[in-house]
Coordinates of C-alpha atoms and ligand atoms in Angstrom, one line a residue:
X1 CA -27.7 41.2 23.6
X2 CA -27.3 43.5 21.2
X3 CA -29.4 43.0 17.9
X4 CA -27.5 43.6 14.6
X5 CA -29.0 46.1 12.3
X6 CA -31.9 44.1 10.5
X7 CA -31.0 40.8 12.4
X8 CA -34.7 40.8 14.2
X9 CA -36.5 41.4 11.0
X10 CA -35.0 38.1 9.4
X11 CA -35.8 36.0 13.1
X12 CA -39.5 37.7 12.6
X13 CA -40.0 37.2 9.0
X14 CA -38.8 33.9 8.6
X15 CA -40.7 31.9 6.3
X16 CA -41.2 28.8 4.5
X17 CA -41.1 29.0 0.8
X18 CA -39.3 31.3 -1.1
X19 CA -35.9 30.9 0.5
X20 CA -32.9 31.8 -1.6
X21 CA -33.3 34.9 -4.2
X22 CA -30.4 36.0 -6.2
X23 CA -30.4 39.2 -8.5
X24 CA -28.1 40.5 -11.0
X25 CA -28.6 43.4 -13.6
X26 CA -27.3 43.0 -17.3
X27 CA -26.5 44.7 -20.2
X28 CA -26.1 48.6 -20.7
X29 CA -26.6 50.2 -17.2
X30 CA -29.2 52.4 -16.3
X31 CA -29.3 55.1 -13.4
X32 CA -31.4 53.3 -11.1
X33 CA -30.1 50.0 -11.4
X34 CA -28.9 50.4 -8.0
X35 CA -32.1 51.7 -6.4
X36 CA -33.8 48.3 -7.7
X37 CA -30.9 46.2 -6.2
X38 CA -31.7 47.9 -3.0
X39 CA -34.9 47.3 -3.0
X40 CA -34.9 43.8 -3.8
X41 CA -32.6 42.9 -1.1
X42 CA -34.1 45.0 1.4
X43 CA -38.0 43.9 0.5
X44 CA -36.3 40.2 0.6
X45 CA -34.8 40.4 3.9
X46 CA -37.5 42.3 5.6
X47 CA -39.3 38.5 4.7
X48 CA -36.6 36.3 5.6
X49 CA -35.7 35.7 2.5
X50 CA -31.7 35.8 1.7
X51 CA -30.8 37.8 -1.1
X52 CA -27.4 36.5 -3.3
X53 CA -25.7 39.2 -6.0
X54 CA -24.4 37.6 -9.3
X55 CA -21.5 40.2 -10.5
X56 CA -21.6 40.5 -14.2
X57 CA -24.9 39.8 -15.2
X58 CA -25.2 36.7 -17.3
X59 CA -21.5 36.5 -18.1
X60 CA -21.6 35.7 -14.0
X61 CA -23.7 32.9 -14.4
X62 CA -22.2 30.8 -16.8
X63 CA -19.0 31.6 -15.2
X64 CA -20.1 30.5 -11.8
X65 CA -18.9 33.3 -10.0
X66 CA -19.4 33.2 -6.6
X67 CA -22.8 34.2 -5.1
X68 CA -22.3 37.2 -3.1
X69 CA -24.7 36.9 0.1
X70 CA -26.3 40.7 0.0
X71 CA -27.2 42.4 3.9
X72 CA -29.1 45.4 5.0
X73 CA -25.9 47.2 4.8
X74 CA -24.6 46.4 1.6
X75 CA -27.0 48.3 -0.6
X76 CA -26.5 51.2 2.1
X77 CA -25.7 54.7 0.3
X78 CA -26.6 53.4 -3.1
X79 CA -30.4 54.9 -4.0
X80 CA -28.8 58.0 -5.3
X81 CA -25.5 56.1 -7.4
X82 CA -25.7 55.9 -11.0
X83 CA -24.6 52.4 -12.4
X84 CA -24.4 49.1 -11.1
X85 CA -22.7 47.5 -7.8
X86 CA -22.8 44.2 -9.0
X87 CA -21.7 45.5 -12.7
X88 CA -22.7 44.4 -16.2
X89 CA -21.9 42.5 -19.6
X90 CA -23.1 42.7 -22.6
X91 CA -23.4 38.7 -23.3
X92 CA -24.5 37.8 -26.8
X93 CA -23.3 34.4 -26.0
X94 CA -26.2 33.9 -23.4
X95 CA -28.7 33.0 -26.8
X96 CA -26.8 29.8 -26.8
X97 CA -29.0 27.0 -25.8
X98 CA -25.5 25.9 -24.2
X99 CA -24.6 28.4 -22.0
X100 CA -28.6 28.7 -21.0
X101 CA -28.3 25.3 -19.6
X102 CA -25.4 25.9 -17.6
X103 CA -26.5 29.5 -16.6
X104 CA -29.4 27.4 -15.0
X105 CA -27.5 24.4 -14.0
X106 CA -25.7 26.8 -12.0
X107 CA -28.2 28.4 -10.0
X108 CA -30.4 25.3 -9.4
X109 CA -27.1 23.9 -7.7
X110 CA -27.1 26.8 -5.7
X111 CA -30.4 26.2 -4.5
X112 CA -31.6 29.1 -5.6
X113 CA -35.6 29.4 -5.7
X114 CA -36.1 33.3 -7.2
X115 CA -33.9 35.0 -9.7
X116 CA -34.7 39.0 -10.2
X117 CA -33.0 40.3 -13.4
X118 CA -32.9 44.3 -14.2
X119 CA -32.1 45.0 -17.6
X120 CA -33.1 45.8 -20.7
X121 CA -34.9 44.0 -23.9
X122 CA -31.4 41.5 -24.3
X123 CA -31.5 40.5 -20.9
X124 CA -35.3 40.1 -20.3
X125 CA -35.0 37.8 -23.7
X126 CA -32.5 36.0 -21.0
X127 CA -34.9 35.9 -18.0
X128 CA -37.4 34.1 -20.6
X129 CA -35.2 31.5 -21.4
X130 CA -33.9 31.0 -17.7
X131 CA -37.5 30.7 -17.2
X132 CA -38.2 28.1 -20.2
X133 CA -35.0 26.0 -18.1
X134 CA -36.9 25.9 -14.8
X135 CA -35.6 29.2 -12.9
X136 CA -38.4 31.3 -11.0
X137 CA -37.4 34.1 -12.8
X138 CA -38.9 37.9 -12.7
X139 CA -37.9 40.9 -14.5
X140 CA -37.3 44.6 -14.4
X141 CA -37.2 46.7 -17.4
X142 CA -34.0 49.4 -16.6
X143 CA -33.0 50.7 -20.0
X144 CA -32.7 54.6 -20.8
X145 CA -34.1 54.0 -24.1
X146 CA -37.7 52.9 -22.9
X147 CA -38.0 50.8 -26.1
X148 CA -39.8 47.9 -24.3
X149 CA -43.2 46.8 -24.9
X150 CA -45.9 46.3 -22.4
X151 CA -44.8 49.4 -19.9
X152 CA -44.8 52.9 -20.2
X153 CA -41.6 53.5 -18.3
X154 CA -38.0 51.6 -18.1
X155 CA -35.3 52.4 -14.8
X156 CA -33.1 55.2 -16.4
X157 CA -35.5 56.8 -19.2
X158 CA -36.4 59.6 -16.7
X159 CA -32.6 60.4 -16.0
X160 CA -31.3 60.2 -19.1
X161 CA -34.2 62.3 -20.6
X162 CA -33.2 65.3 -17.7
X163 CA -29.5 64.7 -18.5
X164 CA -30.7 65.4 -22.2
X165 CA -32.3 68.5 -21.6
X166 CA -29.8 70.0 -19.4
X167 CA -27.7 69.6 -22.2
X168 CA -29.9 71.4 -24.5
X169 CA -30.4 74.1 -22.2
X170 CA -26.9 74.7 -22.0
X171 CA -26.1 74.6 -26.3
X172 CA -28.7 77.1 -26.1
X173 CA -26.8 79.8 -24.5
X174 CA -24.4 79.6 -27.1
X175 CA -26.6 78.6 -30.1
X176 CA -28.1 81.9 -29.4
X177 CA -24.6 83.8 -29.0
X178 CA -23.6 82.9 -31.8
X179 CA -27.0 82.4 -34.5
X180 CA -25.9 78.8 -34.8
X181 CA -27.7 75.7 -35.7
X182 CA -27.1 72.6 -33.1
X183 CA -27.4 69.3 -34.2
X184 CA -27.4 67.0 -31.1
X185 CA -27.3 63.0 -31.8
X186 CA -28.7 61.0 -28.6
X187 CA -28.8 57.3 -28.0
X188 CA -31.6 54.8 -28.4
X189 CA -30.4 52.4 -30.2
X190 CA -33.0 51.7 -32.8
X191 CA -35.6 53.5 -31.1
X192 CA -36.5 57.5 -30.8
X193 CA -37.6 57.3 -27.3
X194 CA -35.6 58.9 -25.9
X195 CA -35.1 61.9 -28.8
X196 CA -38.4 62.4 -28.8
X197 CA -39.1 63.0 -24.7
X198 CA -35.9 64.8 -25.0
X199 CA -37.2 67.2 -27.3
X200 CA -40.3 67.7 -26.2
X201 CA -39.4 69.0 -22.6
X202 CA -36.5 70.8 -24.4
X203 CA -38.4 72.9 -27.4
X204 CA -36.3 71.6 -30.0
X205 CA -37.0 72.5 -33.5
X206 CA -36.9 69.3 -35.3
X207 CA -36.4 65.5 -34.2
X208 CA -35.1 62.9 -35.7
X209 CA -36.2 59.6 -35.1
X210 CA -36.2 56.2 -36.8
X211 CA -40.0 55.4 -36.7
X212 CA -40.6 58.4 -38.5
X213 CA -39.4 58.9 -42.1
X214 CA -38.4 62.6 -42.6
X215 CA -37.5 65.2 -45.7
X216 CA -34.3 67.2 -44.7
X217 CA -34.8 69.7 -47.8
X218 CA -38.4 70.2 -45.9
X219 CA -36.6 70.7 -42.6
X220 CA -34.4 72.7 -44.1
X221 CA -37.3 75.2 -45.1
X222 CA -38.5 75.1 -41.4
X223 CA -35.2 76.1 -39.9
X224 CA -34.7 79.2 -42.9
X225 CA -38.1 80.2 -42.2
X226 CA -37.5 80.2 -38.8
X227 CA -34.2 82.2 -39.0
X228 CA -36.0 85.2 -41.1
X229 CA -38.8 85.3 -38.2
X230 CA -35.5 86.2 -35.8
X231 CA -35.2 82.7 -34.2
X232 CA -31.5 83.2 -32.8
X233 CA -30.8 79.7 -32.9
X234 CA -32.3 76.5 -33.6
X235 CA -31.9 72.9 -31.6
X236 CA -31.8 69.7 -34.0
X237 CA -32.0 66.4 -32.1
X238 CA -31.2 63.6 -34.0
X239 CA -31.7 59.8 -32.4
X240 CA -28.6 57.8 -33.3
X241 CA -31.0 55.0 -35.0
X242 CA -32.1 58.3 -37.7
X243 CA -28.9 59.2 -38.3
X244 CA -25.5 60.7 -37.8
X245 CA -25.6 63.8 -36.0
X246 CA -22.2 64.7 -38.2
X247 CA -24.3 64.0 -41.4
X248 CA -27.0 66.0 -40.4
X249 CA -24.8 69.2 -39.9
X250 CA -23.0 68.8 -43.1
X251 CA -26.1 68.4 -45.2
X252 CA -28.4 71.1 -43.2
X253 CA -24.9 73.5 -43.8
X254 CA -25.2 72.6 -47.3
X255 CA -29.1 73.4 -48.1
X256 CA -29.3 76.1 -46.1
X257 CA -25.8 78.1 -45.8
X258 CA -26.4 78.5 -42.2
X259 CA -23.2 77.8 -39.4
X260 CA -23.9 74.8 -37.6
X261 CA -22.2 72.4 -35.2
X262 CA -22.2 69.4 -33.6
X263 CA -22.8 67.4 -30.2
X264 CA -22.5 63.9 -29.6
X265 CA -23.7 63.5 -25.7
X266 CA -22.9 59.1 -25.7
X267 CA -22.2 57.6 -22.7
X268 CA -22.8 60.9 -21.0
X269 CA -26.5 59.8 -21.1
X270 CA -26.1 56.5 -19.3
X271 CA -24.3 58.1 -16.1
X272 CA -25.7 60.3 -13.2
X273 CA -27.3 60.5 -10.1
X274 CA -30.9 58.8 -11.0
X275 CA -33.9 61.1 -10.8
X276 CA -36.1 60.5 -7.7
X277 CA -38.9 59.5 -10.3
X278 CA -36.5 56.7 -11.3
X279 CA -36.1 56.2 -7.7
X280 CA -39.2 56.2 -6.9
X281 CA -39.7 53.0 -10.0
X282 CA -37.0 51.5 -9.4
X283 CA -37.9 51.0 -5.3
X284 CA -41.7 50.0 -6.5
X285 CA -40.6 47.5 -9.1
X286 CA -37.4 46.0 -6.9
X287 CA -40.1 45.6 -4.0
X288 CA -43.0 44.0 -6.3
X289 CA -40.4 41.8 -7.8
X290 CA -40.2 39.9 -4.9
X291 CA -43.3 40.2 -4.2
X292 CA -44.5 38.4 -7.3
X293 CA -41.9 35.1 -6.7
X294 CA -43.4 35.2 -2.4
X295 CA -46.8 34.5 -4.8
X296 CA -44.6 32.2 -6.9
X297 CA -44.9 34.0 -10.1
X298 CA -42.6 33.2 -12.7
X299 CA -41.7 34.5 -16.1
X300 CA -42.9 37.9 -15.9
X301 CA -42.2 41.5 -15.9
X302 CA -42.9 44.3 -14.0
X303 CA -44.1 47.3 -15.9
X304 CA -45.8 50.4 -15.3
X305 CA -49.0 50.8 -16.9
X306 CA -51.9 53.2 -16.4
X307 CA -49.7 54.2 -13.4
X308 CA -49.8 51.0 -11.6
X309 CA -47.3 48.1 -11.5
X310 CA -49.0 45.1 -12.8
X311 CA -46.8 41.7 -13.9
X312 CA -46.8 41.1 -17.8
X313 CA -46.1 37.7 -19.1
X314 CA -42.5 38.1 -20.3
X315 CA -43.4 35.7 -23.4
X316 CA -46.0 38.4 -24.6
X317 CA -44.0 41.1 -24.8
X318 CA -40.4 40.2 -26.1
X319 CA -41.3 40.4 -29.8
X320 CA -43.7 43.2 -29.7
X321 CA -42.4 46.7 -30.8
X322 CA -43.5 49.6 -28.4
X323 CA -45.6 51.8 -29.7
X324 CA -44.5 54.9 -30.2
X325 CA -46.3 58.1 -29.3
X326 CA -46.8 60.0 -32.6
X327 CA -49.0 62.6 -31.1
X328 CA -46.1 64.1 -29.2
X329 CA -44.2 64.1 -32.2
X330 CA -46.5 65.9 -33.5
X331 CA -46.8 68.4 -30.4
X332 CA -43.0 68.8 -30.8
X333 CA -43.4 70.1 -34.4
X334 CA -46.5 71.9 -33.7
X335 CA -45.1 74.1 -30.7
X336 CA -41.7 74.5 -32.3
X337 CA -43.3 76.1 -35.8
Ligands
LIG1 O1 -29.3 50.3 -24.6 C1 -28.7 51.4 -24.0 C2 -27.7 52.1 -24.9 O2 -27.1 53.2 -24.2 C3 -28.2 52.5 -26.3 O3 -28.9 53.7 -26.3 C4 -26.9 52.5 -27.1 O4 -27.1 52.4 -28.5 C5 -26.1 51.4 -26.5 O5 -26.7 51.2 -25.2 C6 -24.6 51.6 -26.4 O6 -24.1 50.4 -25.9 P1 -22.6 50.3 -25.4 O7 -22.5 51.0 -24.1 O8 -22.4 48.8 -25.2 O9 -21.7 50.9 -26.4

């Protein structure tokens, strides 16, 4: 008889315990997303575990949409897809205690024993309180604006950071062209993350970020100084929690007389084949993610830190702002004098 494709790992594997896993990624996506789904269902089935899909994220759960039974074969040809399969809500109406119960309600009449969530800071707030109802829950953090506490990387941060710079390195051919100053806003919500990686790898002049008050008449100075050295153009990235990139322009056009424009990148950020460093996490934190409920560890996260996975409690990190590296916003003003 012929032996379906994976069908003599789950006879192998079988094993007691850990029996019914289900995963589901929420709130904004992140490239990668789909390399942790992977992961998790292959790492689950390869130990006779059955791995269930929520579509939606939380907004699946309270609804009780159907459980999608994930195989071998459904997360085929996904590694390099930006996005989500099993899509993604925004639900602000998962902080009600309500919806909570039912969220869990839900899943423990399913008789499922693990839930894996991949998302960002919202939705790992959600895995906590899934966790506080009685779920086996464990989370990955997949946000490109690596504003979570506790690891030094988030699924998405690497991509978007690339997408970034090949933007940059593209406004620079015609900055230059034309003597111009760019102004570029990026995302990051309330965080400068992202800016700040962004401009580092790209040799922008100034960034903006919101951890980091700054003088624009002083900036101003910088970029004039710069001009009468010969700089041909000059790259201004401005984090979205700063400022407004459109702001920026008008007031840098004011001080300084100098032609400037404007780019917005948005959701271009979010989309895009994921880097294979964010493969790379993404596969090592799906896999360890199941690893951790097999040892029936609950209410934690997987982060990277020092360069190894390790589990954080989830309630230790939720309400602890990341540190943010002021010695390479330093380096980024230092190298771009
Ligand atoms: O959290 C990721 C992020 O892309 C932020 O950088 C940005 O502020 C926000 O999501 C945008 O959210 P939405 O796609 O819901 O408009």
């Amino acid at each position: 008889m012929k032996i379906a494709y994976g069908e003599n790992l789950l006879v192998r594997k079988r094993v007691v315990g850990l029996k019914r896993v289900a995963v589901l990624t929420s709130g904004g996506d992140a490239p990668g997303m789909n390399a942790a789904v992977r992961a998790v269902v292959r790492k689950g089935i390869y130990h006779g575990i059955r791995i269930y899909g929520v579509e939606r994220g939380f907004a699946g759960l309270i609804n009780g949409s159907p459980l999608n039974p994930l195989w071998l074969g459904s997360v085929a040809d996904i590694i390099h897809r930006g996005g989500t399969i099993l899509l993604t809500t925004r639900t602000p109406e998962f902080t009600a205690a309500a919806n909570q119960e039912k969220a869990a309600d839900y899943l423990k009449a399913e008789g499922i024993d693990g839930l894996v969530i991949i998302g960002g800071g919202g939705s790992l707030c959600g895995a906590l309180a899934l966790q506080r109802r009685g779920i086996k829950v464990v989370g990955i953090p997949a946000t490109i604006d690596n504003d979570i506490a506790g690891t030094s990387s988030s699924i998405g941060f690497d991509t978007a950071v690339n997408t970034i710079v090949d933007a940059i390195n593209r406004l620079r051919d015609t900055a230059t062209s034309h003597e111009r100053i760019f102004v570029v806003e990026v995302m990051g919500r309330e965080s400068g993350f992202i800016a700040l990686a962004a401009g580092l790898a790209g040799g922008a002049e100034t960034v903006l970020v919101p951890e980091i008050d700054y003088q624009l008449p002083e900036i101003c100075r910088r970029l004039m100084a710069g001009m009468e050295r010969g700089k041909l153009h000059s790259i201004i990235l401005v984090a979205e929690g700063a400022a407004s990139g459109y702001q920026i322009s008008e007031e840098i056009k004011e001080i300084t007389g100098l032609e400037t424009r404007v780019t917005v990148l948005g959701h271009l950020q979010r989309g895009g084949s994921p880097t294979a460093a964010d493969r790379i996490l993404a596969s090592q934190m799906g896999a360890e993610a199941i690893e951790r409920l097999r040892n029936g560890e609950s209410g934690q996260m997987i982060a990277l830190e020092g360069g190894k996975l390790v589990g954080v409690p989830l309630k230790d990190i939720l309400d602890v702002g990341k540190a943010f590296p002021e010695e390479n916003y330093r380096l980024t003003r230092i190298l771009s004098i």
